[in-house]
Amino acid sequence: MSEHAVNGRKNGAAYFGQEVRFAREHRGLTQHQLADEARYERPYVTRVESGRLLGSEQFAEVCDRVFETSGFFVRLRERVSERGHPGWFIPYVNLERDATQILNFSPMTISGTLQTRDYATVVFRQAHPREEMEVIAARVEARLERREALRRRVHQPSLWVVLHEAALRTVTGSREVMAGQLDRLLTEAESPHVTVQVLPFAQGTPAGGLPFTLLTPEEGPTVLYTETVQLGHVDDSAAVVADAQDKYDRLRAAAMPPEDSLAFIRDVMKEYT
């Protein structure tokens, strides 16, 4: 099996699934047999092999044990989970994976971790209009995988998102895309690990005009992540982080309470349906 395959056009989940299928067939195993060995349901194996789902870290470890591939699938999964992200964004992905708390302010678009496939596709197509659809698809898969990676963690991080009203009312793609995206926000907010607040237009200019994220790891200091059009920046300076934390506290104070925010999102969603 060749690890350089992930440099091709196919998205990461499809490459991973293809290699699982090749290895399974080489071993003479059926999907049922692999599912039994891995202690997963057969439909899960089917989704992984078809590229509709990137197998979990545990699944990759089981594949290495069953196929005796000396860590190949663990390494491959790590590589393809980063595929689709620009190089400057990888430090953030790594920080997000280890964070116990994530505080995000999104003034114009829905936070990437909470985006639907349709919404993310439109966002990437608008940001990169000259890129081929295969590249856009890889970016979308990488973004969706970030959310799944957080869900798979034994101890999920606390995700707190403050959205400006503009992010809810700016039609991204179509009314149908927006309705689906707002419904996704409501579903995500049902989790005890996710809190969503809306900062209404009536509050005037927000304390932090640009998007930013504060990430707190299990060990080490909280860091601030910001980005421009083609550059991401991580800053762990105590003074800079403290200033950003102060801005975020003021944003939360100015935003509607969580329950009122969800009611507001429901009202806006009705306008799209």
PDB file of C-alpha atoms in Angstrom:
ATOM      1  CA  MET A   1       0.000   0.000   0.000  1.00  0.00           C
ATOM      2  CA  SER A   2       1.299   3.428  -0.956  1.00  0.00           C
ATOM      3  CA  GLU A   3       0.975   6.435   1.327  1.00  0.00           C
ATOM      4  CA  HIS A   4       1.727   8.884  -1.508  1.00  0.00           C
ATOM      5  CA  ALA A   5      -1.732   8.199  -2.956  1.00  0.00           C
ATOM      6  CA  VAL A   6      -3.291  10.920  -0.846  1.00  0.00           C
ATOM      7  CA  ASN A   7      -1.600  13.526  -3.023  1.00  0.00           C
ATOM      8  CA  GLY A   8      -4.082  12.765  -5.820  1.00  0.00           C
ATOM      9  CA  ARG A   9      -7.384  14.442  -6.629  1.00  0.00           C
ATOM     10  CA  LYS A  10      -9.673  12.067  -4.725  1.00  0.00           C
ATOM     11  CA  ASN A  11     -10.833  13.352  -1.345  1.00  0.00           C
ATOM     12  CA  GLY A  12      -9.233  11.989   1.789  1.00  0.00           C
ATOM     13  CA  ALA A  13     -12.173   9.885   2.984  1.00  0.00           C
ATOM     14  CA  ALA A  14     -12.380   8.208  -0.428  1.00  0.00           C
ATOM     15  CA  TYR A  15      -8.652   7.369  -0.393  1.00  0.00           C
ATOM     16  CA  PHE A  16      -8.863   5.954   3.105  1.00  0.00           C
ATOM     17  CA  GLY A  17     -11.911   3.874   2.222  1.00  0.00           C
ATOM     18  CA  GLN A  18     -10.291   2.597  -0.959  1.00  0.00           C
ATOM     19  CA  GLU A  19      -7.242   1.381   0.960  1.00  0.00           C
ATOM     20  CA  VAL A  20      -9.437  -0.323   3.570  1.00  0.00           C
ATOM     21  CA  ARG A  21     -11.320  -2.156   0.822  1.00  0.00           C
ATOM     22  CA  PHE A  22      -8.086  -3.221  -0.920  1.00  0.00           C
ATOM     23  CA  ALA A  23      -6.647  -4.526   2.348  1.00  0.00           C
ATOM     24  CA  ARG A  24      -9.862  -6.331   3.287  1.00  0.00           C
ATOM     25  CA  GLU A  25     -10.155  -8.025  -0.088  1.00  0.00           C
ATOM     26  CA  HIS A  26      -6.464  -8.960  -0.015  1.00  0.00           C
ATOM     27  CA  ARG A  27      -7.124 -10.698   3.321  1.00  0.00           C
ATOM     28  CA  GLY A  28     -10.147 -12.445   1.874  1.00  0.00           C
ATOM     29  CA  LEU A  29     -12.514 -10.875   4.400  1.00  0.00           C
ATOM     30  CA  THR A  30     -16.100  -9.761   3.867  1.00  0.00           C
ATOM     31  CA  GLN A  31     -17.432  -6.476   5.194  1.00  0.00           C
ATOM     32  CA  HIS A  32     -19.349  -8.470   7.807  1.00  0.00           C
ATOM     33  CA  GLN A  33     -16.166 -10.161   8.985  1.00  0.00           C
ATOM     34  CA  LEU A  34     -14.234  -6.892   9.186  1.00  0.00           C
ATOM     35  CA  ALA A  35     -17.120  -5.287  11.065  1.00  0.00           C
ATOM     36  CA  ASP A  36     -17.101  -8.161  13.571  1.00  0.00           C
ATOM     37  CA  GLU A  37     -13.331  -7.852  14.062  1.00  0.00           C
ATOM     38  CA  ALA A  38     -13.563  -4.105  14.479  1.00  0.00           C
ATOM     39  CA  ARG A  39     -16.711  -4.267  16.618  1.00  0.00           C
ATOM     40  CA  TYR A  40     -18.526  -1.874  14.328  1.00  0.00           C
ATOM     41  CA  GLU A  41     -21.785  -2.335  12.443  1.00  0.00           C
ATOM     42  CA  ARG A  42     -21.451  -3.442   8.807  1.00  0.00           C
ATOM     43  CA  PRO A  43     -23.092  -0.218   7.481  1.00  0.00           C
ATOM     44  CA  TYR A  44     -20.252   1.704   9.134  1.00  0.00           C
ATOM     45  CA  VAL A  45     -17.663  -0.307   7.174  1.00  0.00           C
ATOM     46  CA  THR A  46     -19.699   0.244   4.002  1.00  0.00           C
ATOM     47  CA  ARG A  47     -19.750   4.011   4.536  1.00  0.00           C
ATOM     48  CA  VAL A  48     -15.993   4.085   5.207  1.00  0.00           C
ATOM     49  CA  GLU A  49     -15.129   2.007   2.138  1.00  0.00           C
ATOM     50  CA  SER A  50     -17.397   4.077  -0.105  1.00  0.00           C
ATOM     51  CA  GLY A  51     -15.724   7.290   1.067  1.00  0.00           C
ATOM     52  CA  ARG A  52     -18.868   8.728   2.621  1.00  0.00           C
ATOM     53  CA  LEU A  53     -17.240   8.687   6.061  1.00  0.00           C
ATOM     54  CA  LEU A  54     -13.643   8.922   7.224  1.00  0.00           C
ATOM     55  CA  GLY A  55     -13.007   6.046   9.623  1.00  0.00           C
ATOM     56  CA  SER A  56     -12.344   6.940  13.248  1.00  0.00           C
ATOM     57  CA  GLU A  57      -8.926   6.709  14.892  1.00  0.00           C
ATOM     58  CA  GLN A  58     -10.067   3.544  16.669  1.00  0.00           C
ATOM     59  CA  PHE A  59     -11.202   2.040  13.380  1.00  0.00           C
ATOM     60  CA  ALA A  60      -7.801   2.826  11.833  1.00  0.00           C
ATOM     61  CA  GLU A  61      -6.056   1.127  14.763  1.00  0.00           C
ATOM     62  CA  VAL A  62      -8.242  -1.964  14.333  1.00  0.00           C
ATOM     63  CA  CYS A  63      -7.468  -2.055  10.606  1.00  0.00           C
ATOM     64  CA  ASP A  64      -3.744  -2.034  11.366  1.00  0.00           C
ATOM     65  CA  ARG A  65      -4.222  -4.920  13.790  1.00  0.00           C
ATOM     66  CA  VAL A  66      -6.450  -6.998  11.506  1.00  0.00           C
ATOM     67  CA  PHE A  67      -4.422  -6.355   8.342  1.00  0.00           C
ATOM     68  CA  GLU A  68      -1.049  -6.376  10.162  1.00  0.00           C
ATOM     69  CA  THR A  69      -0.053  -3.127   8.481  1.00  0.00           C
ATOM     70  CA  SER A  70       2.238  -1.689  11.181  1.00  0.00           C
ATOM     71  CA  GLY A  71       0.459   1.621  11.676  1.00  0.00           C
ATOM     72  CA  PHE A  72      -0.235   2.333   7.998  1.00  0.00           C
ATOM     73  CA  PHE A  73      -3.922   3.129   8.505  1.00  0.00           C
ATOM     74  CA  VAL A  74      -3.305   5.300  11.560  1.00  0.00           C
ATOM     75  CA  ARG A  75      -0.724   7.318   9.613  1.00  0.00           C
ATOM     76  CA  LEU A  76      -2.910   7.463   6.511  1.00  0.00           C
ATOM     77  CA  ARG A  77      -5.892   8.658   8.506  1.00  0.00           C
ATOM     78  CA  GLU A  78      -3.816  11.394  10.118  1.00  0.00           C
ATOM     79  CA  ARG A  79      -2.656  12.590   6.717  1.00  0.00           C
ATOM     80  CA  VAL A  80      -6.020  12.560   4.971  1.00  0.00           C
ATOM     81  CA  SER A  81      -7.748  14.254   7.900  1.00  0.00           C
ATOM     82  CA  GLU A  82      -5.476  17.244   7.213  1.00  0.00           C
ATOM     83  CA  ARG A  83      -5.850  17.042   3.450  1.00  0.00           C
ATOM     84  CA  GLY A  84      -8.017  19.857   2.140  1.00  0.00           C
ATOM     85  CA  HIS A  85      -6.710  22.331   4.691  1.00  0.00           C
ATOM     86  CA  PRO A  86      -4.206  24.933   3.460  1.00  0.00           C
ATOM     87  CA  GLY A  87      -0.817  24.629   5.123  1.00  0.00           C
ATOM     88  CA  TRP A  88      -1.260  27.797   7.169  1.00  0.00           C
ATOM     89  CA  PHE A  89      -4.441  26.358   8.736  1.00  0.00           C
ATOM     90  CA  ILE A  90      -2.895  23.105  10.026  1.00  0.00           C
ATOM     91  CA  PRO A  91      -1.653  24.670  13.320  1.00  0.00           C
ATOM     92  CA  TYR A  92      -5.245  25.634  14.115  1.00  0.00           C
ATOM     93  CA  VAL A  93      -6.519  22.139  13.307  1.00  0.00           C
ATOM     94  CA  ASN A  94      -3.988  20.658  15.720  1.00  0.00           C
ATOM     95  CA  LEU A  95      -4.928  23.158  18.445  1.00  0.00           C
ATOM     96  CA  GLU A  96      -8.623  22.445  17.950  1.00  0.00           C
ATOM     97  CA  ARG A  97      -8.085  18.702  18.336  1.00  0.00           C
ATOM     98  CA  ASP A  98      -6.519  19.170  21.778  1.00  0.00           C
ATOM     99  CA  ALA A  99      -8.718  21.988  23.069  1.00  0.00           C
ATOM    100  CA  THR A 100     -10.956  21.572  26.103  1.00  0.00           C
ATOM    101  CA  GLN A 101     -12.661  24.905  25.434  1.00  0.00           C
ATOM    102  CA  ILE A 102     -13.228  26.744  22.159  1.00  0.00           C
ATOM    103  CA  LEU A 103     -14.619  30.297  22.123  1.00  0.00           C
ATOM    104  CA  ASN A 104     -15.448  31.625  18.667  1.00  0.00           C
ATOM    105  CA  PHE A 105     -16.786  34.922  17.358  1.00  0.00           C
ATOM    106  CA  SER A 106     -18.136  34.879  13.799  1.00  0.00           C
ATOM    107  CA  PRO A 107     -19.360  38.246  12.483  1.00  0.00           C
ATOM    108  CA  MET A 108     -20.233  37.422   8.859  1.00  0.00           C
ATOM    109  CA  THR A 109     -20.414  33.654   8.320  1.00  0.00           C
ATOM    110  CA  ILE A 110     -21.415  30.663  10.425  1.00  0.00           C
ATOM    111  CA  SER A 111     -18.489  29.212  12.369  1.00  0.00           C
ATOM    112  CA  GLY A 112     -16.769  26.580  10.212  1.00  0.00           C
ATOM    113  CA  THR A 113     -17.148  23.827  12.805  1.00  0.00           C
ATOM    114  CA  LEU A 114     -20.947  24.169  12.671  1.00  0.00           C
ATOM    115  CA  GLN A 115     -21.406  24.488   8.911  1.00  0.00           C
ATOM    116  CA  THR A 116     -23.486  22.104   6.822  1.00  0.00           C
ATOM    117  CA  ARG A 117     -22.046  20.501   3.708  1.00  0.00           C
ATOM    118  CA  ASP A 118     -24.104  22.743   1.409  1.00  0.00           C
ATOM    119  CA  TYR A 119     -23.203  25.926   3.276  1.00  0.00           C
ATOM    120  CA  ALA A 120     -19.491  25.047   3.420  1.00  0.00           C
ATOM    121  CA  THR A 121     -19.473  24.227  -0.296  1.00  0.00           C
ATOM    122  CA  VAL A 122     -20.885  27.657  -1.147  1.00  0.00           C
ATOM    123  CA  VAL A 123     -18.432  29.404   1.196  1.00  0.00           C
ATOM    124  CA  PHE A 124     -15.448  27.679  -0.423  1.00  0.00           C
ATOM    125  CA  ARG A 125     -16.720  28.171  -3.974  1.00  0.00           C
ATOM    126  CA  GLN A 126     -17.158  31.882  -3.334  1.00  0.00           C
ATOM    127  CA  ALA A 127     -13.732  32.180  -1.716  1.00  0.00           C
ATOM    128  CA  HIS A 128     -11.965  30.100  -4.394  1.00  0.00           C
ATOM    129  CA  PRO A 129     -13.973  30.545  -7.622  1.00  0.00           C
ATOM    130  CA  ARG A 130     -11.177  29.227  -9.873  1.00  0.00           C
ATOM    131  CA  GLU A 131     -10.556  25.985  -8.017  1.00  0.00           C
ATOM    132  CA  GLU A 132     -11.771  22.675  -9.454  1.00  0.00           C
ATOM    133  CA  MET A 133     -14.718  21.032  -7.752  1.00  0.00           C
ATOM    134  CA  GLU A 134     -12.528  18.115  -6.609  1.00  0.00           C
ATOM    135  CA  VAL A 135     -10.413  20.558  -4.610  1.00  0.00           C
ATOM    136  CA  ILE A 136     -13.506  22.270  -3.198  1.00  0.00           C
ATOM    137  CA  ALA A 137     -14.904  18.869  -2.222  1.00  0.00           C
ATOM    138  CA  ALA A 138     -11.686  18.021  -0.375  1.00  0.00           C
ATOM    139  CA  ARG A 139     -11.862  21.317   1.529  1.00  0.00           C
ATOM    140  CA  VAL A 140     -15.471  20.640   2.493  1.00  0.00           C
ATOM    141  CA  GLU A 141     -14.709  17.089   3.662  1.00  0.00           C
ATOM    142  CA  ALA A 142     -11.833  18.377   5.769  1.00  0.00           C
ATOM    143  CA  ARG A 143     -14.089  20.971   7.388  1.00  0.00           C
ATOM    144  CA  LEU A 144     -16.833  18.441   8.170  1.00  0.00           C
ATOM    145  CA  GLU A 145     -14.258  16.030   9.562  1.00  0.00           C
ATOM    146  CA  ARG A 146     -13.169  18.649  12.099  1.00  0.00           C
ATOM    147  CA  ARG A 147     -16.619  18.562  13.685  1.00  0.00           C
ATOM    148  CA  GLU A 148     -16.732  14.767  13.646  1.00  0.00           C
ATOM    149  CA  ALA A 149     -13.309  14.645  15.297  1.00  0.00           C
ATOM    150  CA  LEU A 150     -14.608  16.763  18.177  1.00  0.00           C
ATOM    151  CA  ARG A 151     -17.664  14.531  18.568  1.00  0.00           C
ATOM    152  CA  ARG A 152     -15.568  11.363  18.696  1.00  0.00           C
ATOM    153  CA  ARG A 153     -13.499  12.557  21.640  1.00  0.00           C
ATOM    154  CA  VAL A 154     -14.243  10.845  24.931  1.00  0.00           C
ATOM    155  CA  HIS A 155     -14.364  14.246  26.614  1.00  0.00           C
ATOM    156  CA  GLN A 156     -15.817  16.661  24.079  1.00  0.00           C
ATOM    157  CA  PRO A 157     -14.620  20.259  24.339  1.00  0.00           C
ATOM    158  CA  SER A 158     -16.913  23.081  25.335  1.00  0.00           C
ATOM    159  CA  LEU A 159     -17.740  24.971  22.136  1.00  0.00           C
ATOM    160  CA  TRP A 160     -19.145  28.492  22.627  1.00  0.00           C
ATOM    161  CA  VAL A 161     -20.030  30.481  19.512  1.00  0.00           C
ATOM    162  CA  VAL A 162     -21.173  34.101  19.306  1.00  0.00           C
ATOM    163  CA  LEU A 163     -22.696  34.813  15.900  1.00  0.00           C
ATOM    164  CA  HIS A 164     -23.444  38.283  14.668  1.00  0.00           C
ATOM    165  CA  GLU A 165     -26.962  38.670  13.274  1.00  0.00           C
ATOM    166  CA  ALA A 166     -25.347  39.420   9.908  1.00  0.00           C
ATOM    167  CA  ALA A 167     -24.185  35.792   9.705  1.00  0.00           C
ATOM    168  CA  LEU A 168     -27.804  34.648   9.951  1.00  0.00           C
ATOM    169  CA  ARG A 169     -29.257  37.144   7.496  1.00  0.00           C
ATOM    170  CA  THR A 170     -26.585  37.126   4.793  1.00  0.00           C
ATOM    171  CA  VAL A 171     -27.961  34.688   2.220  1.00  0.00           C
ATOM    172  CA  THR A 172     -25.170  32.247   1.460  1.00  0.00           C
ATOM    173  CA  GLY A 173     -26.014  30.139  -1.583  1.00  0.00           C
ATOM    174  CA  SER A 174     -29.797  30.187  -1.391  1.00  0.00           C
ATOM    175  CA  ARG A 175     -32.703  30.404   1.007  1.00  0.00           C
ATOM    176  CA  GLU A 176     -32.787  26.606   1.133  1.00  0.00           C
ATOM    177  CA  VAL A 177     -29.103  26.444   2.070  1.00  0.00           C
ATOM    178  CA  MET A 178     -29.655  29.012   4.805  1.00  0.00           C
ATOM    179  CA  ALA A 179     -32.694  27.197   6.186  1.00  0.00           C
ATOM    180  CA  GLY A 180     -30.694  23.994   6.388  1.00  0.00           C
ATOM    181  CA  GLN A 181     -27.790  25.788   8.031  1.00  0.00           C
ATOM    182  CA  LEU A 182     -29.931  27.432  10.706  1.00  0.00           C
ATOM    183  CA  ASP A 183     -31.640  24.120  11.401  1.00  0.00           C
ATOM    184  CA  ARG A 184     -28.184  22.616  11.894  1.00  0.00           C
ATOM    185  CA  LEU A 185     -27.351  25.374  14.402  1.00  0.00           C
ATOM    186  CA  LEU A 186     -30.459  24.535  16.407  1.00  0.00           C
ATOM    187  CA  THR A 187     -29.586  20.839  16.374  1.00  0.00           C
ATOM    188  CA  GLU A 188     -25.995  21.488  17.437  1.00  0.00           C
ATOM    189  CA  ALA A 189     -27.174  23.730  20.270  1.00  0.00           C
ATOM    190  CA  GLU A 190     -29.072  20.783  21.768  1.00  0.00           C
ATOM    191  CA  SER A 191     -25.721  19.321  22.795  1.00  0.00           C
ATOM    192  CA  PRO A 192     -24.610  20.134  26.349  1.00  0.00           C
ATOM    193  CA  HIS A 193     -21.179  20.856  24.863  1.00  0.00           C
ATOM    194  CA  VAL A 194     -22.365  23.580  22.470  1.00  0.00           C
ATOM    195  CA  THR A 195     -23.626  27.084  23.281  1.00  0.00           C
ATOM    196  CA  VAL A 196     -24.768  29.513  20.589  1.00  0.00           C
ATOM    197  CA  GLN A 197     -25.490  33.201  21.159  1.00  0.00           C
ATOM    198  CA  VAL A 198     -26.611  35.819  18.654  1.00  0.00           C
ATOM    199  CA  LEU A 199     -25.312  39.387  18.738  1.00  0.00           C
ATOM    200  CA  PRO A 200     -28.137  41.473  17.234  1.00  0.00           C
ATOM    201  CA  PHE A 201     -27.745  44.475  14.951  1.00  0.00           C
ATOM    202  CA  ALA A 202     -29.328  46.570  17.694  1.00  0.00           C
ATOM    203  CA  GLN A 203     -26.152  46.212  19.782  1.00  0.00           C
ATOM    204  CA  GLY A 204     -24.228  48.317  17.292  1.00  0.00           C
ATOM    205  CA  THR A 205     -20.589  47.742  16.358  1.00  0.00           C
ATOM    206  CA  PRO A 206     -19.270  44.613  18.086  1.00  0.00           C
ATOM    207  CA  ALA A 207     -16.365  44.753  20.521  1.00  0.00           C
ATOM    208  CA  GLY A 208     -14.355  42.555  18.192  1.00  0.00           C
ATOM    209  CA  GLY A 209     -15.009  43.477  14.580  1.00  0.00           C
ATOM    210  CA  LEU A 210     -13.078  40.584  13.048  1.00  0.00           C
ATOM    211  CA  PRO A 211     -13.565  36.845  13.610  1.00  0.00           C
ATOM    212  CA  PHE A 212     -11.346  35.239  16.222  1.00  0.00           C
ATOM    213  CA  THR A 213     -11.114  32.070  18.293  1.00  0.00           C
ATOM    214  CA  LEU A 214      -9.718  31.390  21.757  1.00  0.00           C
ATOM    215  CA  LEU A 215      -8.610  27.805  22.363  1.00  0.00           C
ATOM    216  CA  THR A 216      -7.741  26.377  25.766  1.00  0.00           C
ATOM    217  CA  PRO A 217      -5.803  23.079  25.740  1.00  0.00           C
ATOM    218  CA  GLU A 218      -5.826  20.506  28.523  1.00  0.00           C
ATOM    219  CA  GLU A 219      -2.278  21.550  29.318  1.00  0.00           C
ATOM    220  CA  GLY A 220      -0.726  24.899  28.487  1.00  0.00           C
ATOM    221  CA  PRO A 221      -1.971  28.454  28.039  1.00  0.00           C
ATOM    222  CA  THR A 222      -5.005  29.654  26.116  1.00  0.00           C
ATOM    223  CA  VAL A 223      -4.103  30.815  22.607  1.00  0.00           C
ATOM    224  CA  LEU A 224      -5.696  33.282  20.221  1.00  0.00           C
ATOM    225  CA  TYR A 225      -6.276  32.371  16.595  1.00  0.00           C
ATOM    226  CA  THR A 226      -7.031  34.978  13.927  1.00  0.00           C
ATOM    227  CA  GLU A 227      -6.819  34.898  10.159  1.00  0.00           C
ATOM    228  CA  THR A 228      -6.828  37.083   7.085  1.00  0.00           C
ATOM    229  CA  VAL A 229      -7.636  36.070   3.519  1.00  0.00           C
ATOM    230  CA  GLN A 230      -4.642  33.753   3.105  1.00  0.00           C
ATOM    231  CA  LEU A 231      -2.936  33.666   6.488  1.00  0.00           C
ATOM    232  CA  GLY A 232      -3.629  32.256   9.930  1.00  0.00           C
ATOM    233  CA  HIS A 233      -1.958  33.516  13.093  1.00  0.00           C
ATOM    234  CA  VAL A 234      -1.633  31.873  16.504  1.00  0.00           C
ATOM    235  CA  ASP A 235      -0.651  34.077  19.464  1.00  0.00           C
ATOM    236  CA  ASP A 236      -0.094  32.833  23.025  1.00  0.00           C
ATOM    237  CA  SER A 237       1.123  36.158  24.396  1.00  0.00           C
ATOM    238  CA  ALA A 238      -0.511  36.617  27.806  1.00  0.00           C
ATOM    239  CA  ALA A 239      -1.339  40.267  27.121  1.00  0.00           C
ATOM    240  CA  VAL A 240      -2.834  39.596  23.679  1.00  0.00           C
ATOM    241  CA  VAL A 241      -4.881  36.633  24.909  1.00  0.00           C
ATOM    242  CA  ALA A 242      -6.145  38.621  27.914  1.00  0.00           C
ATOM    243  CA  ASP A 243      -7.287  41.435  25.615  1.00  0.00           C
ATOM    244  CA  ALA A 244      -9.076  38.971  23.349  1.00  0.00           C
ATOM    245  CA  GLN A 245     -10.713  37.294  26.348  1.00  0.00           C
ATOM    246  CA  ASP A 246     -11.952  40.693  27.520  1.00  0.00           C
ATOM    247  CA  LYS A 247     -13.432  41.345  24.062  1.00  0.00           C
ATOM    248  CA  TYR A 248     -15.110  37.953  24.077  1.00  0.00           C
ATOM    249  CA  ASP A 249     -16.589  38.515  27.528  1.00  0.00           C
ATOM    250  CA  ARG A 250     -18.068  41.787  26.308  1.00  0.00           C
ATOM    251  CA  LEU A 251     -19.439  40.089  23.184  1.00  0.00           C
ATOM    252  CA  ARG A 252     -21.141  37.435  25.312  1.00  0.00           C
ATOM    253  CA  ALA A 253     -22.574  40.094  27.601  1.00  0.00           C
ATOM    254  CA  ALA A 254     -23.950  42.084  24.656  1.00  0.00           C
ATOM    255  CA  ALA A 255     -25.380  39.028  22.875  1.00  0.00           C
ATOM    256  CA  MET A 256     -28.820  37.613  23.559  1.00  0.00           C
ATOM    257  CA  PRO A 257     -28.955  34.837  26.181  1.00  0.00           C
ATOM    258  CA  PRO A 258     -28.652  31.308  24.707  1.00  0.00           C
ATOM    259  CA  GLU A 259     -32.378  30.466  24.897  1.00  0.00           C
ATOM    260  CA  ASP A 260     -33.387  33.816  23.391  1.00  0.00           C
ATOM    261  CA  SER A 261     -30.736  33.326  20.706  1.00  0.00           C
ATOM    262  CA  LEU A 262     -32.205  29.967  19.694  1.00  0.00           C
ATOM    263  CA  ALA A 263     -35.687  31.473  19.539  1.00  0.00           C
ATOM    264  CA  PHE A 264     -34.286  34.252  17.342  1.00  0.00           C
ATOM    265  CA  ILE A 265     -32.634  31.692  15.036  1.00  0.00           C
ATOM    266  CA  ARG A 266     -35.954  29.844  14.719  1.00  0.00           C
ATOM    267  CA  ASP A 267     -37.679  33.085  13.706  1.00  0.00           C
ATOM    268  CA  VAL A 268     -35.041  33.865  11.088  1.00  0.00           C
ATOM    269  CA  MET A 269     -35.229  30.295   9.779  1.00  0.00           C
ATOM    270  CA  LYS A 270     -38.966  30.731   9.183  1.00  0.00           C
ATOM    271  CA  GLU A 271     -38.151  33.640   6.877  1.00  0.00           C
ATOM    272  CA  TYR A 272     -36.145  31.263   4.685  1.00  0.00           C
ATOM    273  CA  THR A 273     -38.818  28.573   4.440  1.00  0.00           C
TER     274      THR A 273
END
